[in-house]
Short mmCIF file of C-alpha atoms and ligand atoms in Angstrom, two decimals:
data_model
loop_
_atom_site.label_atom_id
_atom_site.label_comp_id
_atom_site.label_asym_id
_atom_site.label_seq_id
_atom_site.Cartn_x
_atom_site.Cartn_y
_atom_site.Cartn_z
CA MET A 1 28.62 -22.92 15.47
CA ASN A 2 28.19 -23.25 11.23
CA THR A 3 31.04 -26.18 11.35
CA GLU A 4 30.74 -25.86 7.32
CA ALA A 5 31.73 -23.14 6.79
CA MET A 6 35.41 -23.24 9.02
CA ARG A 7 36.18 -25.45 6.03
CA VAL A 8 38.55 -23.26 4.61
CA GLN A 9 41.47 -25.32 3.93
CA PHE A 10 42.00 -26.47 0.45
CA ILE A 11 44.21 -29.17 0.70
CA ALA A 12 44.90 -32.26 -1.46
CA GLY A 13 41.41 -32.15 -3.33
CA ALA A 14 39.54 -31.89 -0.39
CA TRP A 15 37.81 -29.00 1.69
CA ARG A 16 38.27 -29.53 5.38
CA ALA A 17 38.58 -27.98 9.21
CA GLY A 18 42.12 -26.69 10.28
CA ARG A 19 42.93 -29.17 12.54
CA GLY A 20 45.60 -26.63 14.75
CA SER A 21 44.61 -25.22 18.62
CA ARG A 22 44.54 -21.35 17.24
CA MET A 23 41.30 -19.95 15.90
CA LEU A 24 41.11 -17.35 13.06
CA GLU A 25 38.52 -14.26 13.22
CA VAL A 26 36.80 -13.39 9.96
CA THR A 27 35.59 -9.10 10.64
CA ASP A 28 33.30 -6.88 8.61
CA PRO A 29 34.86 -3.89 8.85
CA ALA A 30 31.95 -2.10 8.33
CA ARG A 31 30.77 -3.32 11.54
CA ALA A 32 33.63 -4.17 14.28
CA GLU A 33 32.07 -7.42 14.09
CA VAL A 34 33.34 -10.78 13.62
CA LEU A 35 31.35 -12.73 10.36
CA LEU A 36 33.34 -16.58 11.28
CA ARG A 37 35.78 -18.23 13.32
CA TYR A 38 38.05 -20.94 12.05
CA PRO A 39 40.58 -22.92 12.87
CA ALA A 40 43.70 -22.23 12.13
CA ALA A 41 46.29 -25.23 9.45
CA SER A 42 48.10 -27.72 12.01
CA ARG A 43 51.22 -29.04 10.95
CA ALA A 44 50.22 -31.68 9.60
CA ASP A 45 47.78 -29.76 7.42
CA ILE A 46 50.64 -27.98 6.36
CA ASP A 47 52.61 -31.46 5.85
CA ASP A 48 49.52 -33.20 3.95
CA ALA A 49 49.52 -29.75 1.33
CA LEU A 50 53.26 -30.61 0.53
CA ALA A 51 53.04 -34.29 0.19
CA ALA A 52 50.34 -33.84 -2.19
CA ALA A 53 52.74 -30.63 -4.07
CA ASP A 54 54.91 -32.80 -4.40
CA GLY A 55 53.30 -35.86 -5.70
CA ALA A 56 51.05 -33.80 -8.04
CA ARG A 57 51.98 -34.93 -11.83
CA ALA A 58 49.13 -34.81 -13.28
CA TRP A 59 48.70 -31.07 -14.19
CA GLY A 60 52.48 -30.75 -15.62
CA ALA A 61 52.09 -33.77 -17.46
CA LEU A 62 48.34 -32.03 -19.51
CA THR A 63 49.78 -29.44 -22.79
CA ALA A 64 50.41 -26.15 -22.88
CA LEU A 65 46.50 -25.87 -24.65
CA GLU A 66 44.88 -27.86 -22.24
CA ARG A 67 45.99 -26.36 -19.03
CA CYS A 68 44.91 -23.09 -20.81
CA THR A 69 41.64 -24.16 -21.51
CA VAL A 70 41.12 -25.51 -17.77
CA LEU A 71 42.10 -21.98 -16.86
CA ARG A 72 40.19 -20.41 -19.44
CA ARG A 73 37.17 -22.36 -18.09
CA GLY A 74 38.27 -20.88 -14.41
CA ALA A 75 37.77 -17.47 -15.65
CA GLN A 76 34.80 -17.79 -16.38
CA ALA A 77 33.33 -19.45 -13.66
CA LEU A 78 34.80 -16.99 -11.44
CA ARG A 79 32.86 -14.15 -13.58
CA ALA A 80 29.91 -16.84 -13.32
CA GLN A 81 30.16 -16.36 -9.33
CA ALA A 82 30.40 -12.80 -9.52
CA ASP A 83 27.85 -11.00 -7.88
CA ALA A 84 28.50 -13.42 -4.94
CA LEU A 85 32.24 -13.66 -4.92
CA ALA A 86 31.96 -9.72 -4.70
CA ARG A 87 29.16 -9.76 -1.75
CA GLN A 88 31.33 -11.94 -0.05
CA LEU A 89 34.69 -9.76 -0.76
CA THR A 90 33.01 -6.37 0.20
CA HIS A 91 31.81 -8.47 3.50
CA GLU A 92 35.26 -9.44 4.45
CA GLN A 93 37.71 -6.98 3.12
CA GLY A 94 34.94 -3.75 3.19
CA LYS A 95 35.11 -2.23 -0.38
CA PRO A 96 32.43 -0.70 -2.33
CA LEU A 97 30.26 -3.47 -3.83
CA ALA A 98 31.17 -2.41 -7.09
CA GLU A 99 34.49 -2.49 -6.45
CA ALA A 100 34.74 -5.65 -4.73
CA GLY A 101 32.96 -6.55 -8.25
CA ARG A 102 35.81 -5.21 -10.34
CA GLU A 103 38.24 -6.56 -9.08
CA ILE A 104 37.02 -10.30 -9.56
CA GLU A 105 36.78 -9.50 -13.39
CA GLN A 106 39.75 -8.50 -12.89
CA ALA A 107 41.38 -11.62 -11.23
CA ALA A 108 38.83 -13.24 -14.37
CA GLN A 109 41.49 -11.58 -16.46
CA MET A 110 44.81 -12.16 -15.59
CA ILE A 111 44.01 -15.47 -15.17
CA GLU A 112 43.22 -15.73 -19.26
CA TRP A 113 46.51 -13.72 -18.96
CA TYR A 114 48.80 -16.09 -18.22
CA ALA A 115 46.23 -19.28 -19.15
CA GLU A 116 47.17 -17.69 -22.97
CA GLU A 117 50.90 -16.63 -22.19
CA GLY A 118 51.89 -20.27 -21.32
CA ARG A 119 50.65 -20.84 -24.82
CA ARG A 120 53.79 -19.20 -25.59
CA CYS A 121 56.27 -20.13 -23.33
CA TYR A 122 58.85 -20.51 -26.29
CA GLY A 123 62.62 -22.13 -25.28
CA GLN A 124 65.52 -20.73 -28.45
CA THR A 125 67.52 -22.43 -31.33
CA ILE A 126 71.12 -21.79 -30.48
CA PRO A 127 73.36 -21.67 -34.23
CA SER A 128 75.93 -24.14 -32.49
CA ARG A 129 80.07 -23.10 -32.68
CA PHE A 130 80.47 -26.80 -33.13
CA ALA A 131 79.71 -28.90 -36.34
CA GLY A 132 76.96 -31.51 -35.89
CA THR A 133 76.18 -29.98 -32.57
CA ARG A 134 72.68 -28.67 -32.04
CA PHE A 135 71.94 -25.79 -28.82
CA HIS A 136 68.00 -25.61 -27.63
CA THR A 137 66.55 -24.34 -24.67
CA LEU A 138 63.93 -25.55 -23.17
CA ARG A 139 60.91 -23.77 -20.53
CA LEU A 140 60.48 -26.25 -17.82
CA PRO A 141 57.77 -25.28 -15.26
CA ILE A 142 59.90 -24.52 -11.88
CA GLY A 143 58.32 -26.89 -9.56
CA PRO A 144 56.01 -26.16 -6.67
CA VAL A 145 55.16 -22.51 -5.82
CA ALA A 146 54.31 -21.21 -1.79
CA ALA A 147 52.13 -18.04 -2.39
CA PHE A 148 51.63 -15.27 0.10
CA THR A 149 49.12 -12.78 -0.93
CA PRO A 150 47.34 -10.02 0.87
CA TRP A 151 44.53 -8.16 2.53
CA ASN A 152 44.34 -5.71 0.33
CA PHE A 153 42.79 -7.42 -3.09
CA PRO A 154 42.61 -10.29 -1.82
CA VAL A 155 41.44 -12.43 -4.83
CA MET A 156 42.76 -10.36 -7.73
CA LEU A 157 46.80 -10.98 -6.01
CA SER A 158 45.79 -14.51 -5.78
CA ALA A 159 45.11 -14.71 -9.39
CA ILE A 160 48.12 -13.25 -10.75
CA LYS A 161 50.73 -15.59 -8.18
CA VAL A 162 47.85 -18.89 -8.96
CA GLY A 163 47.52 -17.87 -12.60
CA ALA A 164 51.12 -17.59 -13.37
CA ALA A 165 52.66 -20.36 -11.77
CA LEU A 166 49.27 -23.00 -13.05
CA ALA A 167 49.68 -21.55 -16.59
CA ALA A 168 53.96 -22.16 -16.66
CA GLY A 169 52.29 -26.11 -14.85
CA CYS A 170 53.79 -25.26 -11.56
CA PRO A 171 51.24 -26.90 -8.80
CA VAL A 172 50.94 -23.99 -6.28
CA ILE A 173 50.47 -23.94 -2.18
CA LEU A 174 48.82 -20.55 -1.46
CA LYS A 175 48.14 -19.04 1.48
CA PRO A 176 46.16 -15.43 1.67
CA ALA A 177 45.45 -13.36 4.41
CA GLU A 178 44.00 -15.04 7.36
CA GLU A 179 41.24 -11.83 7.81
CA THR A 180 40.12 -12.16 3.97
CA PRO A 181 39.86 -15.60 3.47
CA LEU A 182 36.66 -16.33 2.06
CA ALA A 183 36.65 -14.46 -2.17
CA VAL A 184 39.63 -16.23 -2.23
CA ALA A 185 38.23 -19.91 -1.37
CA GLY A 186 35.84 -18.96 -4.07
CA LEU A 187 38.68 -18.37 -6.26
CA VAL A 188 39.97 -21.66 -5.68
CA ARG A 189 36.74 -23.42 -6.09
CA CYS A 190 36.00 -21.98 -9.17
CA LEU A 191 39.66 -23.28 -10.54
CA ALA A 192 38.46 -27.16 -9.13
CA ASP A 193 35.64 -26.66 -10.95
CA ALA A 194 37.39 -26.28 -13.91
CA GLY A 195 39.40 -28.70 -13.91
CA VAL A 196 42.76 -28.09 -11.76
CA PRO A 197 43.18 -31.16 -9.80
CA GLY A 198 43.13 -30.77 -6.15
CA SER A 199 47.23 -31.33 -5.65
CA ALA A 200 48.52 -28.44 -8.40
CA LEU A 201 46.25 -25.65 -5.79
CA GLN A 202 46.17 -26.11 -2.20
CA LEU A 203 45.21 -23.49 0.34
CA LEU A 204 46.18 -23.07 3.88
CA LEU A 205 44.75 -20.23 6.45
CA GLY A 206 46.70 -20.71 10.16
CA ASP A 207 49.41 -18.62 11.36
CA PRO A 208 51.70 -16.68 8.93
CA ALA A 209 54.96 -17.33 10.29
CA GLU A 210 54.30 -21.29 10.67
CA ILE A 211 53.24 -21.84 7.22
CA SER A 212 56.10 -19.25 5.59
CA SER A 213 58.13 -20.77 7.01
CA ALA A 214 57.42 -24.78 7.10
CA LEU A 215 56.46 -24.33 3.64
CA ILE A 216 59.82 -22.49 2.56
CA ALA A 217 62.30 -25.00 4.45
CA SER A 218 60.24 -27.84 2.59
CA PRO A 219 61.83 -29.34 -0.27
CA VAL A 220 59.32 -29.57 -2.18
CA ILE A 221 58.79 -25.93 -2.72
CA ARG A 222 61.19 -24.88 -5.29
CA LYS A 223 59.49 -20.81 -5.79
CA VAL A 224 58.18 -18.47 -3.62
CA SER A 225 56.57 -15.53 -3.80
CA PHE A 226 54.61 -13.01 -1.64
CA THR A 227 52.66 -9.85 -2.10
CA GLY A 228 53.20 -7.04 0.94
CA SER A 229 54.73 -5.48 3.26
CA GLN A 230 58.67 -5.03 3.98
CA GLY A 231 58.76 -6.14 6.97
CA VAL A 232 57.19 -9.62 6.44
CA GLY A 233 58.59 -9.49 2.96
CA ARG A 234 62.49 -9.20 4.62
CA LEU A 235 61.76 -11.98 6.42
CA ILE A 236 59.91 -14.32 3.49
CA ALA A 237 63.42 -13.05 1.55
CA GLU A 238 65.99 -13.89 4.44
CA GLN A 239 64.63 -17.56 4.76
CA ALA A 240 64.10 -18.14 0.69
CA GLY A 241 67.95 -16.86 0.61
CA HIS A 242 69.21 -18.96 3.58
CA HIS A 243 67.21 -22.20 1.47
CA LEU A 244 68.52 -20.93 -1.97
CA LYS A 245 64.49 -21.02 -3.39
CA PRO A 246 63.99 -17.21 -6.10
CA VAL A 247 62.06 -15.72 -4.73
CA THR A 248 59.52 -13.19 -6.30
CA LEU A 249 58.56 -9.19 -4.21
CA GLU A 250 55.78 -7.24 -4.30
CA LEU A 251 56.50 -4.64 -1.37
CA GLY A 252 54.92 -1.45 -1.71
CA GLY A 253 56.27 1.85 -2.04
CA HIS A 254 55.01 5.42 -1.73
CA ALA A 255 54.35 6.23 -5.41
CA PRO A 256 54.68 10.90 -5.77
CA ALA A 257 52.27 12.05 -7.77
CA ILE A 258 54.16 14.93 -9.93
CA VAL A 259 52.20 17.89 -11.15
CA CYS A 260 54.35 20.14 -12.95
CA ALA A 261 54.30 23.90 -14.09
CA ASP A 262 52.84 24.00 -17.20
CA ALA A 263 49.98 20.89 -15.94
CA ASP A 264 46.32 21.94 -15.32
CA PRO A 265 45.75 20.70 -11.43
CA HIS A 266 42.02 20.57 -11.94
CA ALA A 267 42.38 17.91 -14.75
CA ALA A 268 45.78 16.06 -12.17
CA VAL A 269 42.46 16.21 -9.45
CA ARG A 270 40.17 14.83 -11.68
CA VAL A 271 42.30 11.76 -12.26
CA LEU A 272 43.60 10.98 -9.32
CA GLY A 273 40.90 11.27 -7.89
CA GLN A 274 39.32 8.39 -10.02
CA ILE A 275 42.15 5.88 -8.15
CA LYS A 276 43.61 7.91 -4.71
CA LEU A 277 40.47 7.06 -2.69
CA ARG A 278 39.63 3.04 -4.33
CA ASN A 279 39.47 0.75 -1.47
CA ALA A 280 40.44 3.59 1.41
CA GLY A 281 43.46 4.34 -0.52
CA GLN A 282 44.92 0.52 0.58
CA ILE A 283 46.60 -0.41 -3.14
CA CYS A 284 50.36 -0.43 -2.83
CA ALA A 285 50.55 1.29 -6.23
CA ASN A 286 48.95 4.48 -5.18
CA PRO A 287 49.24 7.99 -5.16
CA SER A 288 50.55 8.37 -1.98
CA ARG A 289 52.60 11.82 -1.84
CA PHE A 290 51.35 15.20 -3.40
CA LEU A 291 54.68 17.17 -5.10
CA VAL A 292 52.58 20.50 -6.89
CA HIS A 293 54.51 23.08 -8.23
CA ARG A 294 53.64 26.02 -6.22
CA SER A 295 52.06 27.93 -8.58
CA HIS A 296 49.72 25.23 -8.95
CA GLN A 297 49.24 24.95 -4.90
CA ALA A 298 46.45 26.16 -3.40
CA ALA A 299 44.03 25.59 -6.93
CA PHE A 300 44.82 21.87 -6.53
CA VAL A 301 44.49 21.33 -2.20
CA GLU A 302 40.82 22.94 -2.84
CA ALA A 303 40.03 20.42 -5.85
CA PHE A 304 40.95 17.73 -3.73
CA ALA A 305 39.61 18.90 -0.20
CA GLU A 306 35.99 19.40 -2.67
CA LEU A 307 36.28 15.80 -4.12
CA ALA A 308 37.46 14.63 -1.08
CA ARG A 309 34.46 16.59 0.72
CA ALA A 310 31.53 14.95 -2.15
CA THR A 311 32.88 11.01 -1.04
CA ARG A 312 30.22 9.05 0.25
CA VAL A 313 31.64 7.24 2.83
CA GLY A 314 29.71 4.08 3.99
CA ALA A 315 29.27 0.50 4.20
CA GLY A 316 30.81 -1.33 0.93
CA LEU A 317 27.21 -2.73 1.10
CA GLN A 318 25.17 0.07 0.43
CA PRO A 319 24.77 1.11 -3.04
CA GLN A 320 25.11 4.85 -2.41
CA THR A 321 28.60 4.36 -0.83
CA ALA A 322 31.29 5.34 -2.71
CA MET A 323 34.80 4.62 -0.01
CA GLY A 324 34.27 2.10 2.62
CA PRO A 325 36.31 1.42 6.14
CA LEU A 326 39.92 0.34 6.24
CA ALA A 327 40.30 -3.03 6.54
CA SER A 328 41.53 -3.46 10.19
CA ARG A 329 41.62 -1.34 13.55
CA ARG A 330 45.27 -1.94 13.41
CA ARG A 331 44.92 0.03 9.77
CA LEU A 332 42.69 2.72 11.53
CA ASP A 333 45.36 3.35 14.20
CA ALA A 334 48.02 3.41 11.76
CA VAL A 335 46.79 6.06 9.27
CA ALA A 336 45.13 8.23 12.75
CA ALA A 337 48.42 8.31 13.95
CA LEU A 338 49.83 9.63 10.62
CA VAL A 339 47.84 12.39 10.36
CA ASP A 340 48.43 13.39 14.25
CA ASP A 341 51.83 13.56 13.03
CA ALA A 342 51.52 15.40 10.12
CA ARG A 343 49.61 18.03 12.14
CA ASP A 344 52.07 18.28 14.98
CA HIS A 345 54.69 18.70 12.68
CA GLY A 346 52.87 21.88 11.43
CA ALA A 347 50.99 20.40 8.30
CA ARG A 348 46.89 22.02 7.61
CA ILE A 349 44.56 19.67 8.03
CA VAL A 350 42.09 21.43 4.87
CA CYS A 351 39.61 18.26 5.36
CA GLY A 352 39.21 14.96 7.32
CA GLY A 353 41.55 14.82 10.16
CA SER A 354 40.20 12.60 12.64
CA PRO A 355 38.11 9.12 12.83
CA LEU A 356 34.48 8.94 11.25
CA PRO A 357 32.87 7.31 14.21
CA GLY A 358 32.29 3.51 14.69
CA PRO A 359 31.17 0.95 15.75
CA GLY A 360 33.17 0.78 11.71
CA TRP A 361 36.84 1.41 10.70
CA PHE A 362 36.22 4.62 8.89
CA TYR A 363 38.38 7.43 8.38
CA PRO A 364 37.22 10.11 6.19
CA PRO A 365 39.09 11.54 2.57
CA THR A 366 41.68 13.65 4.90
CA VAL A 367 43.82 16.86 2.64
CA LEU A 368 46.81 17.71 4.19
CA ASP A 369 48.53 21.31 2.60
CA ALA A 370 52.22 22.22 3.35
CA VAL A 371 53.88 18.75 4.77
CA PRO A 372 56.78 18.59 5.53
CA GLN A 373 59.15 16.70 4.26
CA ALA A 374 60.11 15.38 8.16
CA ALA A 375 56.11 14.36 8.52
CA ARG A 376 56.46 10.32 9.02
CA VAL A 377 53.02 10.53 6.22
CA MET A 378 56.08 11.67 3.42
CA ARG A 379 57.88 9.21 4.28
CA GLU A 380 55.66 6.08 5.71
CA GLU A 381 53.75 4.57 2.74
CA PRO A 382 50.24 5.22 4.35
CA PHE A 383 47.52 2.90 3.00
CA GLY A 384 44.83 4.92 4.01
CA PRO A 385 43.31 7.86 2.46
CA LEU A 386 45.23 10.21 3.01
CA VAL A 387 46.20 13.34 0.77
CA PRO A 388 50.03 15.42 2.08
CA VAL A 389 50.99 17.91 -0.76
CA ALA A 390 53.55 19.71 -0.64
CA ALA A 391 55.33 22.31 -3.11
CA PHE A 392 57.88 22.12 -4.79
CA ASP A 393 59.61 25.16 -7.33
CA THR A 394 61.45 23.52 -9.93
CA LEU A 395 61.77 19.92 -11.20
CA ASP A 396 64.85 19.07 -10.05
CA GLU A 397 63.70 19.51 -6.48
CA ALA A 398 60.51 17.28 -7.37
CA ILE A 399 62.35 14.34 -8.66
CA ALA A 400 65.25 14.65 -5.43
CA GLN A 401 62.30 14.58 -2.79
CA ALA A 402 60.93 11.78 -5.15
CA ASN A 403 63.47 9.57 -4.45
CA ALA A 404 64.20 11.10 -0.95
CA LEU A 405 62.55 7.76 -0.29
CA PRO A 406 64.64 3.72 -0.23
CA VAL A 407 61.31 2.39 -2.12
CA GLY A 408 60.34 2.42 -5.47
CA LEU A 409 56.85 0.92 -6.81
CA ALA A 410 55.04 3.79 -8.86
CA ALA A 411 55.24 7.28 -9.80
CA PHE A 412 52.77 9.57 -11.37
CA GLY A 413 53.05 12.72 -13.82
CA PHE A 414 51.16 15.43 -14.83
CA THR A 415 52.72 17.28 -17.92
CA GLN A 416 51.78 18.23 -21.21
CA ASP A 417 56.21 19.27 -21.97
CA LEU A 418 57.85 16.31 -23.23
CA HIS A 419 61.08 17.38 -21.56
CA ALA A 420 59.03 16.83 -18.12
CA ALA A 421 57.88 13.61 -19.40
CA ARG A 422 60.92 12.49 -20.06
CA ARG A 423 62.57 13.17 -17.41
CA LEU A 424 59.63 11.63 -14.61
CA ALA A 425 59.41 8.38 -16.33
CA GLU A 426 63.66 8.38 -17.03
CA GLU A 427 64.46 10.07 -13.09
CA VAL A 428 62.38 9.09 -11.25
CA HIS A 429 62.59 5.71 -8.93
CA ALA A 430 59.98 3.74 -9.68
CA GLY A 431 58.94 0.25 -11.12
CA ALA A 432 55.98 1.81 -12.98
CA VAL A 433 55.07 5.44 -14.60
CA ALA A 434 51.91 6.59 -15.28
CA ILE A 435 52.01 10.12 -17.14
CA ASN A 436 48.60 12.11 -17.15
CA THR A 437 47.28 8.76 -16.29
CA VAL A 438 46.47 6.34 -13.67
CA THR A 439 46.23 3.29 -15.53
CA LEU A 440 49.35 0.85 -14.23
CA MET A 441 48.12 -2.46 -13.51
CA GLN A 442 47.19 -4.64 -17.04
CA PRO A 443 48.35 -7.59 -17.23
CA GLU A 444 49.74 -7.27 -20.50
CA THR A 445 52.11 -4.60 -17.88
CA PRO A 446 55.19 -5.89 -16.20
CA PHE A 447 54.87 -4.75 -12.48
CA GLY A 448 57.06 -4.48 -9.29
CA GLY A 449 59.16 -2.40 -7.33
CA VAL A 450 63.21 -1.08 -7.77
CA LEU A 451 64.92 -0.20 -4.31
CA ASP A 452 63.02 -1.63 -1.16
CA SER A 453 59.47 -1.97 -3.42
CA GLY A 454 60.42 -5.35 -4.09
CA LEU A 455 62.36 -8.30 -6.34
CA GLY A 456 61.40 -9.15 -10.07
CA ARG A 457 57.74 -8.66 -11.89
CA GLU A 458 54.52 -10.13 -12.18
CA ASN A 459 52.61 -9.59 -14.94
CA GLY A 460 53.03 -8.69 -19.04
CA PRO A 461 55.24 -11.29 -20.90
CA GLN A 462 57.75 -11.23 -17.95
CA GLY A 463 55.13 -12.36 -15.34
CA ILE A 464 55.24 -15.97 -15.97
CA ASP A 465 59.91 -16.03 -15.97
CA ALA A 466 59.66 -16.08 -12.96
CA TYR A 467 57.92 -20.04 -12.75
CA LEU A 468 60.15 -21.54 -15.32
CA SER A 469 63.07 -22.82 -15.32
CA THR A 470 65.26 -22.24 -18.95
CA ARG A 471 67.37 -26.28 -19.44
CA SER A 472 70.22 -25.62 -21.87
CA VAL A 473 70.05 -28.62 -24.38
CA VAL A 474 72.87 -29.91 -26.27
CA THR A 475 73.05 -32.47 -28.79
CA ALA A 476 75.49 -34.31 -31.19
P1 NAD B 501 51.28 -7.23 8.50
O1 NAD B 501 52.64 -6.32 7.58
O2 NAD B 501 51.96 -7.03 9.62
O3 NAD B 501 50.83 -8.32 7.14
C1 NAD B 501 50.28 -8.80 7.95
C2 NAD B 501 49.54 -10.10 6.83
O4 NAD B 501 50.99 -10.87 6.89
C3 NAD B 501 48.85 -10.83 7.23
O5 NAD B 501 47.47 -10.94 6.09
C4 NAD B 501 49.45 -12.33 7.06
O6 NAD B 501 49.09 -12.98 7.09
C5 NAD B 501 51.12 -11.82 6.73
N1 NAD B 501 52.20 -11.98 7.15
C6 NAD B 501 52.46 -11.42 8.61
N2 NAD B 501 53.60 -12.52 8.89
C7 NAD B 501 53.41 -13.33 7.87
C8 NAD B 501 55.44 -14.29 7.55
N3 NAD B 501 55.67 -14.50 8.29
N4 NAD B 501 54.81 -15.08 5.97
C9 NAD B 501 53.82 -14.96 5.26
N5 NAD B 501 52.68 -13.92 5.78
C10 NAD B 501 52.64 -13.09 7.09
O7 NAD B 501 50.25 -5.53 8.73
P2 NAD B 501 49.32 -4.38 8.11
O8 NAD B 501 48.64 -4.04 8.74
O9 NAD B 501 48.26 -5.90 6.90
O10 NAD B 501 50.28 -4.33 6.44
C11 NAD B 501 51.30 -3.25 6.76
C12 NAD B 501 51.33 -2.80 5.64
O11 NAD B 501 51.56 -3.54 4.65
C13 NAD B 501 50.62 -1.60 4.65
O12 NAD B 501 50.83 -0.33 5.24
C14 NAD B 501 51.63 -1.35 3.31
O13 NAD B 501 52.74 -0.59 3.92
C15 NAD B 501 51.74 -2.99 3.17
N6 NAD B 501 50.98 -3.62 2.47
C16 NAD B 501 51.36 -3.84 1.63
C17 NAD B 501 50.70 -4.64 0.43
C18 NAD B 501 50.86 -4.41 -1.19
O14 NAD B 501 50.16 -5.11 -2.37
N7 NAD B 501 52.14 -4.33 -1.65
C19 NAD B 501 49.16 -5.00 0.73
C20 NAD B 501 49.05 -5.04 2.46
C21 NAD B 501 49.63 -4.37 2.80
#
């Protein structure tokens, strides 16, 4: 038993093994083999982290420029460790090594963005209505943050929350997904080595419900931020509401990709193909419902099937692999069930359609044609390598289909027609719309959902707002 490897909790500046009774597992999805068993954080561990966050003064006392310098150093450390961290990430999460490397780089870029944004948390001077009185505002750190992140982009999504909170001057307790803790621990180590005090950035892993309810209920925590499923997001929001704490939620969606009558279906497939199979489709803003003008349906389906068949599926550490396994047995079963349901609803399986032989959790890229709107895959976020296609005749019909669900994170449109592009950008329910591209989530651009896809925005100038509180000051 490697006891050193079990020290994944980072509390008050020290790496330690959790003192909880429950053991958690990290599994290699390419081999369905346990890589590590580690003990969960206990209630006492959670309390220790809260006490340290409560006493964290050093970080907030630094100037914005000093915090920026430390965070930038952390981003550089992350880059210096990128190869080792990418291997770790591929091992525990499954994505191909090149994608894992890209995730580490994106995490470094996120931290750098927030490091700089922290220097621009400007207040205002407000013209006073009373002679001799001055009005202005200060933007102050909101206080200790509880941040919860998922397993699909464990490092990048943690970097967003941690980078924003720290840049704003807030201590943060991070609870990443228990399934993928190791590369995130690497991120925390880089930031700690760069000079973030141990009280300002802590890491807890354990029983998710126990940790989240203890943190949210604690008077120490002043802000809650969660990325993950809608079910868990609702729970977190209910608890945050009960304790009157502001909450940011990024909950995924079911992004329509609309290919208009004037678009080139082959070009649309080339662009969509850049992202659809990345991370085996386990991306919250992934195009996941393909609404194609009827005149292009056959060409679109055939071109996507060609791309899918040519995609080499395998273990992420093998250099030829273009798409890795799904992250868990749970995801494999969920994806398989969606395809079976679509088949039962009369969809045509053009390629793929059943799990690949194990031992890992591999599901092939699967193109489904003529999928009725009643099929579950058209209503539930598939979070897998599925390309369900349905035809439309008019743009009105496509927009109505896109807006038929109570979610709205991302949407994609393919058209050269200015009027159609404007309608898609303005009428489809989504927090982000990409026309003729799939580039959506950058450090500079606000990202988040409408409807049941979440609350608030991360990234862009808005990203840091969630971690600041505005104080009005009047002097006479
Ligand atoms: P799930 O909803 O059970 O999520 C499991 C994860 O949520 C674990 O990592 C766990 O740590 C965390 N979690 C569970 N209960 C929690 C609690 N009470 N407090 C805090 N964290 C808690 O199931 P899943 O199979 O992992 O994901 C299901 C769906 O979630 C996917 O199909 C997808 O739609 C969505 N998802 C979205 C994102 C995103 O980026 N928005 C990321 C991952 C998953």
